[in-house]
GROMACS .gro file of C-alpha atoms in nm:
model
   71
    1UNK     CA    1   8.039  -6.255  -1.143
    2UNK     CA    2   7.794  -6.413  -0.895
    3UNK     CA    3   7.815  -6.776  -0.999
    4UNK     CA    4   7.711  -7.059  -0.770
    5UNK     CA    5   7.979  -7.315  -0.689
    6UNK     CA    6   7.885  -7.617  -0.477
    7UNK     CA    7   8.156  -7.805  -0.291
    8UNK     CA    8   8.161  -8.092  -0.044
    9UNK     CA    9   8.370  -8.043   0.269
   10UNK     CA   10   8.357  -8.174   0.621
   11UNK     CA   11   8.241  -7.878   0.829
   12UNK     CA   12   8.295  -7.807   1.196
   13UNK     CA   13   8.060  -7.708   1.475
   14UNK     CA   14   7.774  -7.925   1.349
   15UNK     CA   15   7.705  -7.711   1.044
   16UNK     CA   16   7.550  -7.897   0.752
   17UNK     CA   17   7.626  -7.614   0.506
   18UNK     CA   18   7.772  -7.268   0.475
   19UNK     CA   19   7.819  -7.015   0.199
   20UNK     CA   20   8.118  -6.790   0.140
   21UNK     CA   21   8.122  -6.516  -0.121
   22UNK     CA   22   8.467  -6.496  -0.278
   23UNK     CA   23   8.662  -6.202  -0.421
   24UNK     CA   24   8.504  -6.260  -0.765
   25UNK     CA   25   8.155  -6.227  -0.619
   26UNK     CA   26   8.085  -6.599  -0.662
   27UNK     CA   27   7.888  -6.788  -0.399
   28UNK     CA   28   8.069  -7.098  -0.274
   29UNK     CA   29   7.823  -7.330  -0.100
   30UNK     CA   30   7.995  -7.593   0.114
   31UNK     CA   31   7.793  -7.902   0.205
   32UNK     CA   32   7.903  -8.155   0.466
   33UNK     CA   33   7.900  -8.502   0.307
   34UNK     CA   34   7.867  -8.666   0.651
   35UNK     CA   35   7.506  -8.556   0.702
   36UNK     CA   36   7.210  -8.735   0.548
   37UNK     CA   37   7.094  -8.647   0.198
   38UNK     CA   38   6.772  -8.495   0.332
   39UNK     CA   39   6.962  -8.277   0.583
   40UNK     CA   40   7.205  -8.172   0.309
   41UNK     CA   41   6.913  -8.077   0.078
   42UNK     CA   42   6.745  -7.871   0.351
   43UNK     CA   43   7.075  -7.698   0.432
   44UNK     CA   44   7.139  -7.629   0.062
   45UNK     CA   45   6.791  -7.477   0.023
   46UNK     CA   46   6.856  -7.260   0.331
   47UNK     CA   47   7.183  -7.130   0.184
   48UNK     CA   48   7.015  -7.056  -0.150
   49UNK     CA   49   6.750  -6.848   0.031
   50UNK     CA   50   7.030  -6.641   0.188
   51UNK     CA   51   7.163  -6.570  -0.161
   52UNK     CA   52   6.821  -6.497  -0.312
   53UNK     CA   53   6.730  -6.263  -0.026
   54UNK     CA   54   7.049  -6.060  -0.065
   55UNK     CA   55   7.181  -6.137   0.282
   56UNK     CA   56   7.545  -6.105   0.177
   57UNK     CA   57   7.495  -5.733   0.111
   58UNK     CA   58   7.248  -5.672   0.392
   59UNK     CA   59   7.304  -5.486   0.718
   60UNK     CA   60   7.036  -5.692   0.895
   61UNK     CA   61   7.140  -5.887   1.202
   62UNK     CA   62   7.255  -6.246   1.164
   63UNK     CA   63   6.953  -6.354   1.366
   64UNK     CA   64   6.714  -6.171   1.127
   65UNK     CA   65   6.888  -6.321   0.824
   66UNK     CA   66   6.861  -6.671   0.971
   67UNK     CA   67   6.493  -6.624   1.053
   68UNK     CA   68   6.423  -6.506   0.698
   69UNK     CA   69   6.618  -6.795   0.542
   70UNK     CA   70   6.424  -7.043   0.757
   71UNK     CA   71   6.086  -6.924   0.621
   0.00000   0.00000   0.00000
């Protein structure tokens, strides 16, 4: 289905955001409400780049995916 669902959830390990692709193929973006709005926006944009660049179906290393999403 590949829909985008945005949720707010307190995250661990200092993460401001993370994305999980569910069994329906939807992207669930979790944003930590405890971080500032500007940090949350930057983290959201980073997660969207992962989706746009096809990282969930890619065999690239995590490091390479992170570098690409930071560009």
